[in-house]
Coordinates of C-alpha atoms in Angstrom, one line a residue:
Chain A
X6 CA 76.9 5.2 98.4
X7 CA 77.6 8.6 97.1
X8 CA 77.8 12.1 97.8
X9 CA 74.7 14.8 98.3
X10 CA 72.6 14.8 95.6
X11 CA 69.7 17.2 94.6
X12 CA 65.6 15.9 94.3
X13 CA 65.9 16.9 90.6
X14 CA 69.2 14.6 90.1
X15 CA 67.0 11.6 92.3
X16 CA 64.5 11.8 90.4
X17 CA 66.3 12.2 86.6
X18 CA 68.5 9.0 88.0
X19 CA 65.2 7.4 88.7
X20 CA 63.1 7.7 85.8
X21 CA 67.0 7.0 83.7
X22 CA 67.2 3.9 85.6
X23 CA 63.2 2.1 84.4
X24 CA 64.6 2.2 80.7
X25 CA 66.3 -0.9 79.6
X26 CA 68.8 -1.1 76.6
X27 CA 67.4 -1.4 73.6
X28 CA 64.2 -0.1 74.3
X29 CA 62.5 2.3 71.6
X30 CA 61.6 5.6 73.8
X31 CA 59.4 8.2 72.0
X32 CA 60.6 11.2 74.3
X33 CA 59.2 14.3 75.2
X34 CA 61.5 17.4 75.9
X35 CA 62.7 18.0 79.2
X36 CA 63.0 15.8 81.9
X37 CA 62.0 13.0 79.9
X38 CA 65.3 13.7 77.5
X39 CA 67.5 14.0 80.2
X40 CA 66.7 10.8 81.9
X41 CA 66.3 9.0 78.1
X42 CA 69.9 9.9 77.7
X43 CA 71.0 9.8 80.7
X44 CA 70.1 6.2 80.9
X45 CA 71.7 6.1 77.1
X46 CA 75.1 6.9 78.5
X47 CA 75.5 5.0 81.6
X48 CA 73.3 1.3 81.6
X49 CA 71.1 1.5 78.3
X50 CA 73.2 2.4 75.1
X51 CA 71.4 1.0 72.7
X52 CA 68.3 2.7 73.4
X53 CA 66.3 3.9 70.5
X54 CA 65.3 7.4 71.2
X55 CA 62.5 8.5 69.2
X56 CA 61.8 12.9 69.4
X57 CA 58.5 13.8 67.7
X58 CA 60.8 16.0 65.2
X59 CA 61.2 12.8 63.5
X60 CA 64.7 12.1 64.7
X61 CA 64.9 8.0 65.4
X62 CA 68.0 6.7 66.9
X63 CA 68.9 10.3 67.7
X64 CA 72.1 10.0 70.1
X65 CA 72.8 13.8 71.0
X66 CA 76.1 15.0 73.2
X67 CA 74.1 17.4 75.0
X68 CA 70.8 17.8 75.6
X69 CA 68.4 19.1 72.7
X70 CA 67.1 22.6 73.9
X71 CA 63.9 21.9 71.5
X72 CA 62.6 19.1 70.2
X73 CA 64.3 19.4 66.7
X74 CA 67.7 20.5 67.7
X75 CA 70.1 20.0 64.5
X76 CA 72.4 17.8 66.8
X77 CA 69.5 14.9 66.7
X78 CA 68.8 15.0 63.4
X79 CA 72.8 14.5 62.6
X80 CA 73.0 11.9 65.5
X81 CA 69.9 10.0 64.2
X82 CA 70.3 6.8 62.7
X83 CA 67.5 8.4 60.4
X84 CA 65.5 11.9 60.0
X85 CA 61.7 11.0 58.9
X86 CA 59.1 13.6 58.2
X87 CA 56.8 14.9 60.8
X88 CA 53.4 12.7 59.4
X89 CA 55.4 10.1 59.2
X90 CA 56.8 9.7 62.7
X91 CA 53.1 9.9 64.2
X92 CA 52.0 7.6 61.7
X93 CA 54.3 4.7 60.9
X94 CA 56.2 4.6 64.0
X95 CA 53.6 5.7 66.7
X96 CA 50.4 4.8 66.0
X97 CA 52.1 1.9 63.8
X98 CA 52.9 0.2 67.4
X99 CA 56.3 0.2 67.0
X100 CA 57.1 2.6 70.3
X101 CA 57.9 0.6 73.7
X102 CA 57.4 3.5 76.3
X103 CA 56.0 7.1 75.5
X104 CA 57.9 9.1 78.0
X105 CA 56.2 12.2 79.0
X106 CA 56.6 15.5 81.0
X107 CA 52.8 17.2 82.5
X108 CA 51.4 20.3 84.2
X109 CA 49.1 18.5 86.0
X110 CA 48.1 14.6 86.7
X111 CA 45.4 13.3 88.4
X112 CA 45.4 10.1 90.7
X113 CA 44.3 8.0 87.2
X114 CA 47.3 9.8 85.7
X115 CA 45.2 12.1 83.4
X116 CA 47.5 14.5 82.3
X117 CA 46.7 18.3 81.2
X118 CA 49.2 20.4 79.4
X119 CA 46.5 22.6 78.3
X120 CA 45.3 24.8 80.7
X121 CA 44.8 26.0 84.2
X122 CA 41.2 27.6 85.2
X123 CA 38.8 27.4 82.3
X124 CA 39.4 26.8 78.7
X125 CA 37.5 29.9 77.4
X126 CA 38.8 31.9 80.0
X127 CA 42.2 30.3 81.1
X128 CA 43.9 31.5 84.5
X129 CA 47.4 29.9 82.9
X130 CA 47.2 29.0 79.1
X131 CA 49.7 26.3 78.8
X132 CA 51.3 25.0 75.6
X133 CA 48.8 22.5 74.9
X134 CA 49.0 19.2 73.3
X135 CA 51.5 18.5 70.9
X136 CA 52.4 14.9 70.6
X137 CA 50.9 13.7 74.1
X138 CA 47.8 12.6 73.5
X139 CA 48.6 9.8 70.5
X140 CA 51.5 8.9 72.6
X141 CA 49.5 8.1 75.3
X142 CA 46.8 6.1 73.7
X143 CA 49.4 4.6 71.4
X144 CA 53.0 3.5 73.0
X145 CA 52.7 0.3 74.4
X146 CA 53.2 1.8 78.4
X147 CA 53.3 5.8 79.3
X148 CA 55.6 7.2 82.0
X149 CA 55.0 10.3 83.0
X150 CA 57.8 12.5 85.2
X151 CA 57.2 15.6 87.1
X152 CA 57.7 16.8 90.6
X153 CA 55.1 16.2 93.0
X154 CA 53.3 19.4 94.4
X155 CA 49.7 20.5 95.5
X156 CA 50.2 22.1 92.1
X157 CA 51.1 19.2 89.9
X158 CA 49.2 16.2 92.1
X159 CA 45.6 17.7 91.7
X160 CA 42.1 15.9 92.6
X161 CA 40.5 17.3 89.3
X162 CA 42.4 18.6 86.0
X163 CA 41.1 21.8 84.9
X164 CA 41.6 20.0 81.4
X165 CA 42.4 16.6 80.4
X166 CA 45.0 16.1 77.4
X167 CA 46.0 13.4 77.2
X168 CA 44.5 10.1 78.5
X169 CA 46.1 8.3 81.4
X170 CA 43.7 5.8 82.9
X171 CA 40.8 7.8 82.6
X172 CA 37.7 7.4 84.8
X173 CA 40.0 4.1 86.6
X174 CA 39.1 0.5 86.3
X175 CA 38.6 -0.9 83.1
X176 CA 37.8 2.6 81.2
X177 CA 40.7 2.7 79.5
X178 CA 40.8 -0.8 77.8
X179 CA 37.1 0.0 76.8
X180 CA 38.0 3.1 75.5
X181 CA 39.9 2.1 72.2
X182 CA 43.5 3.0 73.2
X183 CA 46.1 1.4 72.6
X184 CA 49.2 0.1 75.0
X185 CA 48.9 -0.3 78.8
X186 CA 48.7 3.5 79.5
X187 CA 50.8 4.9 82.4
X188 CA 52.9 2.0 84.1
X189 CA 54.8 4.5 86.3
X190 CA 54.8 8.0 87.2
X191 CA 58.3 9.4 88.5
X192 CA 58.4 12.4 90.9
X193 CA 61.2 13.7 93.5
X194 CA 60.0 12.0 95.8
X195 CA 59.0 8.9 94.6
X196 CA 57.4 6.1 91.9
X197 CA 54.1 5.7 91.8
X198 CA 52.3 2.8 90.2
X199 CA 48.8 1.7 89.2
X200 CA 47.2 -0.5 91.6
X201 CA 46.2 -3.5 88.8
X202 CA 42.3 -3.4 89.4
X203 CA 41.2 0.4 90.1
X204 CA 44.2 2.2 87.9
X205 CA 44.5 4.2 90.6
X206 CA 48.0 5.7 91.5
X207 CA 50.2 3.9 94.3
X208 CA 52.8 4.8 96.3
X209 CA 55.3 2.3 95.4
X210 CA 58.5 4.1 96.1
X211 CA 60.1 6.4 98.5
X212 CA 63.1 8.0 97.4
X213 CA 66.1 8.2 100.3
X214 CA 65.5 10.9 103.1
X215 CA 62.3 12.0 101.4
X216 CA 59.1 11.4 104.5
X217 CA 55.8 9.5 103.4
X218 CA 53.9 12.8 105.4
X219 CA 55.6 14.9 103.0
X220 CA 54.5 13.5 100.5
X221 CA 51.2 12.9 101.0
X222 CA 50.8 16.7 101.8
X223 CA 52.3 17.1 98.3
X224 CA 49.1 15.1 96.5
X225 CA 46.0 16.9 96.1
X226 CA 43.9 13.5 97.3
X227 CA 44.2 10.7 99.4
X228 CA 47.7 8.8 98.3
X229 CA 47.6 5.1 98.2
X230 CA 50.4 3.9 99.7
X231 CA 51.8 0.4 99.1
X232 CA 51.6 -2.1 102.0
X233 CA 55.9 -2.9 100.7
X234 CA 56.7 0.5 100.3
X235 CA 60.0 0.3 98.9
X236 CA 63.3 3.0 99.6
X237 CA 64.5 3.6 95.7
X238 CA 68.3 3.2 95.7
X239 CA 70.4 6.5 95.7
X240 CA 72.2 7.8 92.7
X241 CA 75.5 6.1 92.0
X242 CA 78.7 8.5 92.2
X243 CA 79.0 7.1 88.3
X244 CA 75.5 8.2 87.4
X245 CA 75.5 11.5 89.2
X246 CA 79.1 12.0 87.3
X247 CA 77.8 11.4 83.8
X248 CA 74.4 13.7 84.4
X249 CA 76.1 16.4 85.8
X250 CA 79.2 16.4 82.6
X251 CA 75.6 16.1 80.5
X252 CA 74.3 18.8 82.3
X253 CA 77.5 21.0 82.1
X254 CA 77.9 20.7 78.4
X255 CA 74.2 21.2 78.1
X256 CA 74.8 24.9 79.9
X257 CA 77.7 25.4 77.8
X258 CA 76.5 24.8 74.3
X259 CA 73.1 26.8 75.2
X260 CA 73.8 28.7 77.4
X261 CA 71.0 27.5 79.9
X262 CA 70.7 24.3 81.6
X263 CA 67.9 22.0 80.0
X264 CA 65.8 20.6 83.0
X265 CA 62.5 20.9 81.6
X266 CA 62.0 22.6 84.8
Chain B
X10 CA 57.7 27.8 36.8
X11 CA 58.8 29.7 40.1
X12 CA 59.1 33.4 40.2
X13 CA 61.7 34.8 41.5
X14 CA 60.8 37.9 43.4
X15 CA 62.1 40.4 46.6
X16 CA 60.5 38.6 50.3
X17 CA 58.8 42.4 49.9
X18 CA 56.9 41.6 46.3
X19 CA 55.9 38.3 47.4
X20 CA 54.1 39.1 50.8
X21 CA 52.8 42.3 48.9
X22 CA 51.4 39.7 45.9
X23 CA 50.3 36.9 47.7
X24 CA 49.2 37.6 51.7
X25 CA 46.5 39.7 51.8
X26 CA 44.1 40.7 54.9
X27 CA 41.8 37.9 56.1
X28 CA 44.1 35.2 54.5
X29 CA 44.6 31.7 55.8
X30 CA 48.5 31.5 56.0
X31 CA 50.1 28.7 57.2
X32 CA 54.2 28.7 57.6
X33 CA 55.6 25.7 59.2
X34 CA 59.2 24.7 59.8
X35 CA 59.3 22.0 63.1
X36 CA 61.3 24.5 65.2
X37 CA 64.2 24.0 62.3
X38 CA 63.8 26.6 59.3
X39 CA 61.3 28.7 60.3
X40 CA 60.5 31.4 58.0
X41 CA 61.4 34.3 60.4
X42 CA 62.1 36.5 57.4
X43 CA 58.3 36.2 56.0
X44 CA 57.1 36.8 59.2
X45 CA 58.9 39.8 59.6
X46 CA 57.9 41.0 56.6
X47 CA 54.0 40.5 57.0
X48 CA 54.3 42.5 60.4
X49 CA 56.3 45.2 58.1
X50 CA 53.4 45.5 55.2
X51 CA 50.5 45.4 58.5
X52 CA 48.2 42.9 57.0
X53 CA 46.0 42.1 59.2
X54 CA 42.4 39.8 60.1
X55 CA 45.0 36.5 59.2
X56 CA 44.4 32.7 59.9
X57 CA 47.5 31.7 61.5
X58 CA 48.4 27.8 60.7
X59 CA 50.6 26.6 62.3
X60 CA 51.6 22.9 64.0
X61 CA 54.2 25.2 66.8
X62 CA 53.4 29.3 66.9
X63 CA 56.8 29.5 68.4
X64 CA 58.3 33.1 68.6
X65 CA 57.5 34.0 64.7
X66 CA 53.6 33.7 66.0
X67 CA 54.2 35.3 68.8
X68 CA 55.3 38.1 67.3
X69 CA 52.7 38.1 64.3
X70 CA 49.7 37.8 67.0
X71 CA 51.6 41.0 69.5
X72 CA 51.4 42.9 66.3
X73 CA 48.0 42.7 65.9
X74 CA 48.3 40.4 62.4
X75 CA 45.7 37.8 63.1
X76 CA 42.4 37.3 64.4
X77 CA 42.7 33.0 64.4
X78 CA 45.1 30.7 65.0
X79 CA 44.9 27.0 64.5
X80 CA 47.9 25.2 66.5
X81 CA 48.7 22.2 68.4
X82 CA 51.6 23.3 70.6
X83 CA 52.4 26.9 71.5
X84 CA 55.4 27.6 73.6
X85 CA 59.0 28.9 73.0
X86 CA 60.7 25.8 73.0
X87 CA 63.3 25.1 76.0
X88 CA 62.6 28.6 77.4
X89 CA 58.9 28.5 78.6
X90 CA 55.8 30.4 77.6
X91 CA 55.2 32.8 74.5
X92 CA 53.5 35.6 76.1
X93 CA 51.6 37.4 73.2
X94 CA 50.1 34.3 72.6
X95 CA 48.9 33.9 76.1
X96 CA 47.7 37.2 76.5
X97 CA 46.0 37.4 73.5
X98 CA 44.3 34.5 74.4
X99 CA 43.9 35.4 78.2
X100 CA 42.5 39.0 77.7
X101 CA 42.6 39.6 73.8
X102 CA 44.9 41.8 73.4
X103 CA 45.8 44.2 71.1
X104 CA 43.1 42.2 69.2
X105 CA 40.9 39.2 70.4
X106 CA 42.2 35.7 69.1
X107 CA 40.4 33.0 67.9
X108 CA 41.9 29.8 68.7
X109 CA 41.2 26.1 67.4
X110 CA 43.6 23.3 69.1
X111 CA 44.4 19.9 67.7
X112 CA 47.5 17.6 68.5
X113 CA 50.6 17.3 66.2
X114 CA 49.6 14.0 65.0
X115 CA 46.3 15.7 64.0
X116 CA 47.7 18.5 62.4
X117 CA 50.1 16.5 60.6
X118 CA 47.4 14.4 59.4
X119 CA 45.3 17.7 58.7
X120 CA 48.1 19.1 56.2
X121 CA 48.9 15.5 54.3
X122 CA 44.7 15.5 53.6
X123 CA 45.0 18.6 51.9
X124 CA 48.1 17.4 50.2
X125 CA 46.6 14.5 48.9
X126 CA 43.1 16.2 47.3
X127 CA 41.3 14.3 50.2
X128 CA 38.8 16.1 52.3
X129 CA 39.6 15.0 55.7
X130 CA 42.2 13.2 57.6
X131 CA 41.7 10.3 59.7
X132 CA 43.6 9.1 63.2
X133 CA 43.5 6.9 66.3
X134 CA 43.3 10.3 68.1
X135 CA 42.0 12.1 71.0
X136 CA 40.7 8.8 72.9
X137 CA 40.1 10.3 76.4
X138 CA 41.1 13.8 75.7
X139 CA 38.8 17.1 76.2
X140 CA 40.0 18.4 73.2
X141 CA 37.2 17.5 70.5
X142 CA 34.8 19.2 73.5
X143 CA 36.2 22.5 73.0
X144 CA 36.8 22.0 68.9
X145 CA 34.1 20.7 66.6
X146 CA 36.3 20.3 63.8
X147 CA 37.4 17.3 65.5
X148 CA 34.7 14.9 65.2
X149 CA 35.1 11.2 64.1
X150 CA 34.1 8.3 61.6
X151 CA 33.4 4.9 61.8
X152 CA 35.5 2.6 60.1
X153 CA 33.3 0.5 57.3
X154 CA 35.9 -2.5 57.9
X155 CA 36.6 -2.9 61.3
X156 CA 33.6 -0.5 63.2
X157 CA 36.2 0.8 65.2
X158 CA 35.7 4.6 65.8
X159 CA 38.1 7.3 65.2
X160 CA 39.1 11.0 65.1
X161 CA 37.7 13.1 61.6
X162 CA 39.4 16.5 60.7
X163 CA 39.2 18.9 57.9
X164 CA 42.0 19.1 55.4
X165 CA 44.2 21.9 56.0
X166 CA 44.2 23.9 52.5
X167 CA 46.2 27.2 53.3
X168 CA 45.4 30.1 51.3
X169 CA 49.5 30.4 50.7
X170 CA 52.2 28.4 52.8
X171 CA 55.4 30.4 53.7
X172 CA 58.2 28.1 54.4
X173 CA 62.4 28.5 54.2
X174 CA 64.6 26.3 53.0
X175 CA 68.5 25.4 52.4
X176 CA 68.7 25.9 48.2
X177 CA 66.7 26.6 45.0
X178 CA 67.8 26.5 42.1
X179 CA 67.6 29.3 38.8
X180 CA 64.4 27.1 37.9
X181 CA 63.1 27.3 41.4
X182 CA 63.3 23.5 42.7
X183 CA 63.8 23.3 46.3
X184 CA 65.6 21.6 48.1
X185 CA 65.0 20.7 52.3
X186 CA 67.5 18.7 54.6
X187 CA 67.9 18.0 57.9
X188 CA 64.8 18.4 59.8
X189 CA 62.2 18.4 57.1
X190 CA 59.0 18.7 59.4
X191 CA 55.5 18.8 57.8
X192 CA 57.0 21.1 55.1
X193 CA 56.1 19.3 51.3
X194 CA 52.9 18.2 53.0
X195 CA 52.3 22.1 53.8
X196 CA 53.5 23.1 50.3
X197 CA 51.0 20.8 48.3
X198 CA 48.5 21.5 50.3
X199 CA 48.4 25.4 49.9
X200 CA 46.9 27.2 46.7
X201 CA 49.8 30.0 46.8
X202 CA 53.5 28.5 48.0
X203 CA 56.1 31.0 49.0
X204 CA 60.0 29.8 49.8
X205 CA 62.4 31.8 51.0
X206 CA 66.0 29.9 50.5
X207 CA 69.3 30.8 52.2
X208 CA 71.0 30.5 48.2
X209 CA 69.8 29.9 44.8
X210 CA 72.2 27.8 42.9
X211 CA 73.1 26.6 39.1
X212 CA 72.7 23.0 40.4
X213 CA 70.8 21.5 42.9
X214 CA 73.0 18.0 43.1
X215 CA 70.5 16.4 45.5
X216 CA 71.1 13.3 46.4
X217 CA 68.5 10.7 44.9
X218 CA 66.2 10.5 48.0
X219 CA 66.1 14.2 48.8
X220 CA 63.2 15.8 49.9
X221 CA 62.9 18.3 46.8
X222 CA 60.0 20.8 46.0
X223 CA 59.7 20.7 42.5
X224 CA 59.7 24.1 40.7
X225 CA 56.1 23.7 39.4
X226 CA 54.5 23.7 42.6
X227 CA 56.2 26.6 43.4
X228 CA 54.5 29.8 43.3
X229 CA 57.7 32.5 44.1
X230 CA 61.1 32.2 45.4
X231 CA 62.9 34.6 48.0
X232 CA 66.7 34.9 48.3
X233 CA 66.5 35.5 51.9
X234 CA 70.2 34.6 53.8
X235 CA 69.3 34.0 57.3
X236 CA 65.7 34.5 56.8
X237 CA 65.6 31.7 59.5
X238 CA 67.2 33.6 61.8
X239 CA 66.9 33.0 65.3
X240 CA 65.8 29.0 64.4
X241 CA 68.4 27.4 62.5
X242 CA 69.2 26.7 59.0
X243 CA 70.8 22.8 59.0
X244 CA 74.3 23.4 57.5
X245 CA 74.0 27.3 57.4
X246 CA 73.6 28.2 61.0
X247 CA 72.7 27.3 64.3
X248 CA 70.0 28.1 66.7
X249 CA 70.1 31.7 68.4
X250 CA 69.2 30.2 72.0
X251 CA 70.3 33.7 73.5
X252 CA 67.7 35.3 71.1
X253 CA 64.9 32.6 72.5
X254 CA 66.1 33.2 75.7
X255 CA 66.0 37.4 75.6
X256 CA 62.4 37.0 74.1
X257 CA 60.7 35.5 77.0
X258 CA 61.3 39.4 78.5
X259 CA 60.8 40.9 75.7
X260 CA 57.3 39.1 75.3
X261 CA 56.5 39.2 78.9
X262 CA 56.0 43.4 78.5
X263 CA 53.5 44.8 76.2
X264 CA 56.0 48.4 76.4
X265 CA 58.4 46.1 75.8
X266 CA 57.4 44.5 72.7
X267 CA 55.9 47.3 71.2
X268 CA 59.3 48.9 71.0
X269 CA 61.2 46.0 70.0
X270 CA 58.7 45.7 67.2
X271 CA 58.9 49.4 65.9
X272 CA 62.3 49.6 66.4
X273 CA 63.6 46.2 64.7
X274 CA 60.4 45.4 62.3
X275 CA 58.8 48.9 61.3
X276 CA 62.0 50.7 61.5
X277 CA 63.5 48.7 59.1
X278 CA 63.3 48.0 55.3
X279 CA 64.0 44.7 54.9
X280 CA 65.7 41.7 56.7
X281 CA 69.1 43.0 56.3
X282 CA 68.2 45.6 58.0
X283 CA 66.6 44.0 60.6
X284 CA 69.8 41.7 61.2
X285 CA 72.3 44.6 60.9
X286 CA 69.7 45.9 64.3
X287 CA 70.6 43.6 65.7
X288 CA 74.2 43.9 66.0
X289 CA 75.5 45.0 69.4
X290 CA 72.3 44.0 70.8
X291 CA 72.6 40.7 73.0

């Protein structure tokens, strides 16, 4: 057991947790880079963290406030160019898990970065693609981690970016992708999963304290829930200890703390 | 052979109105200097390139520099949104902005076709994504071998390429470490290359492997110290994050930005100026 613990932290400890050592991450900025290390520092460190700056083996002390922080490329076990890391190393098949950060997802874990409201006239313009779309159609599984909201959990994307599981079903393996697509999808208040025949998202876990009502109120269509709904484990004092020093220096060295929130 | 010229003669020479200009630098070595300096001289009508717009976009586009910009990922990276961009996008201010979207990968691609003489790049891209919907420059091929069908886009052949890096030397071969990004793919690609370097040395002393820009594919070289200034210069200097961080209020406000801009880019002469502007400001 261990002491109070925020949603963010539960969910960072979560999403840490589903890497195992020695598996080669492609990571995207945020809260994918604080669980990827996080999980580097505590269970998993030989992981292989890959940031689309073309950093590979990048093993930074704090986290990277952008995506080519000089601290990865001097951490790296090598620095590659930018066509070269989307070419040999992505869509060359050699990434395990594409780990990803969204706007929005839908309940085939479509995810848009792009926009909110229409593209020609856009209510929100968001930042767009950058890397996600070839790492979703080319790592060999996709998570994807964001907190779960009306906002973020919506029955239609204004704009898909980046492919999840797209119309459900067997779309996806028709389509020409690559990999399995999204595997899991990580939130604060839970893990959901793809049911194995419609691709479409399932409750699977429940994180501690957090109540099933709730979070189907925070999911913009019907959740799926599993019939062995399953209480993820809480944050060990250990892991909460290691994030927050990570997050600590993180604030000090930027100035800012690096949530991707 | 490279001329060696003031960041003022080069832009002056080399960028004029209704260019394509494409300066990259993967949020390391971004050639803030240049940027500066086209804002300064008021070109205008530009094709912005870029793979990241980042805050040198941002600032171009507020300023009323460009009328396109082709991109694949515009935010300020670990702070949040660049809010020219946005509402030049959103409502087309202070002049309406063309926009064509593609992913890194693509873009990356994009720059190494126009590198390589070829006229388009090829990808396993955009399988399930609305972005070939809203861009017909992303169309796709059939592969004669295999059948399978994938993403087609132009070659990226920039009227000049603006990027910064670490050294030259007095013959003008460059030389890029750390984080070296799309860069040399930018470079060859372009008709006109412009580098502004943090020194210019006697000797280079590369290591074998070094990425270097030989001087013959160099059109003119700028001695600009910090012209990276607030991304970071591997070995020189680190990132501003406090300078990131101000912009995103800075940015937000049109009354805002327009002073910052007249006070810090057409009040001063020259980058040195601009820097010594800054001091005492946080």
């Amino acid at each position: 057991m261990s002491e109070n613990y925020t949603p963010n932290e539960m969910m960072t400890v979560t999403a840490s947790r589903c890497l195992q050592n020695g598996d080669v991450c492609f990571v995207g900025i945020g809260l994918p880079s604080a669980a990827s290390n996080l999980a580097r520092l505590t269970h998993a460190p030989e992981v292989v963290l890959i940031y689309e700056s073309g950093t590979i083996g990048a093993k930074p002390h704090v986290l990277p406030l952008s995506i080519g922080d000089g601290e990865l490329a001097e951490t790296a076990d090598t620095v590659v160019s930018v066509p070269e890391i989307f070419r040999y190393w992505l869509q060359g098949g050699r990434v395990k898990v594409g780990f990803l950060g969204a706007a929005q997802i839908d309940k085939f874990a479509n995810i848009n970065t792009t926009v909110i409201g229409s593209y020609d006239r856009p209510k929100v313009r968001l930042p767009g693609a950058g890397g996600a779309p070839e790492i979703a159609s080319s790592a060999e599984e996709v998570w994807i981690i964001l907190k779960q909201s009306l906002r973020t959990f919506v029955s239609k994307l204004d704009f898909t970016t980046s492919a999840g599981h797209m119309t459900g079903g067997d779309s996806r393996e028709k389509s020409g992708a690559r990999g399995k697509g999204p595997t899991r999808v990580i939130t604060d208040m839970g893990i959901l999963e793809p049911d194995p025949e419609t691709k479409e998202l399932v409750l699977t876990h429940i994180h501690p304290g957090v109540n099933l009502e709730d979070v189907k109120k925070a999911t913009g269509w019907e959740l799926k829930v599993s019939r062995v709904l399953k209480v993820t484990d809480v944050p060990t004092a250990y892991e909460l200890e290691v994030l927050r020093q990570l997050n600590s220096s993180t604030a000090l060295k930027h100035g800012t703390v690096v949530t991707g929130d | 052979m490279a001329k060696i010229l003031t960041l003022k003669e080069a832009i002056n020479e080399y960028v004029n109105d209704g260019a394509v200009i494409s300066m990259e630098g993967f949020t390391h070595l971004i050639p803030f200097a240049a940027g500066h300096e086209i804002i300064r001289q008021r070109k205008k009508n530009l094709t912005l390139i870029r793979m990241t717009p980042d805050l040198i976009y941002d600032q171009l586009i507020g300023a009323g520099c460009a009328s396109k910009l082709i991109f694949s990922w515009g935010g300020n990276p670990g702070v949040g949104s660049l809010h020219r961009f946005r509402e030049a996008i959103q409502v087309g201010w202070p002049v309406p902005l063309k926009i064509e979207e593609h992913g890194h990968a693509d873009m990356a691609s994009r720059y190494q076709a126009g590198a390589s003489g070829l006229p388009f790049a090829v990808l396993r891209g955009y399988i399930g994504s609305d972005l070939p919907k809203f861009n017909s420059n992303i169309k796709s091929v059939v592969c004669p071998f295999t059948g399978e069908k994938l993403a087609a886009t132009p070659a990226i052949n920039p009227d000049v390429t603006i990027i910064h890096a670490q050294k030259a030397d007095k013959k003008g071969n460059i030389l890029i470490q750390g984080i070296v990004g799309v860069q040399k793919e930018a470079v060859l690609a372009a008709k006109v290359a412009i580098v502004t370097v943090e020194e210019i040395v006697e000797e280079l002393d590369a290591p074998i492997n070094a990425c270097i820009l030989p001087h013959w594919v160099v059109t003119a070289i700028c001695h600009v110290p910090g012209g990276a200034h607030p991304s970071y210069a591997h070995g020189y200097y680190e990132r501003d994050n406090v300078f990131c961080q101000n912009w995103d209020a800075i940015g937000r406000d049109r009354m805002k930005f327009q002073s910052w801009i007249e006070k810090h880019i057409y009040g001063t002469a020259d980058f040195n100026e601009f820097k010594k502007s800054l001091e005492g400001e946080v």
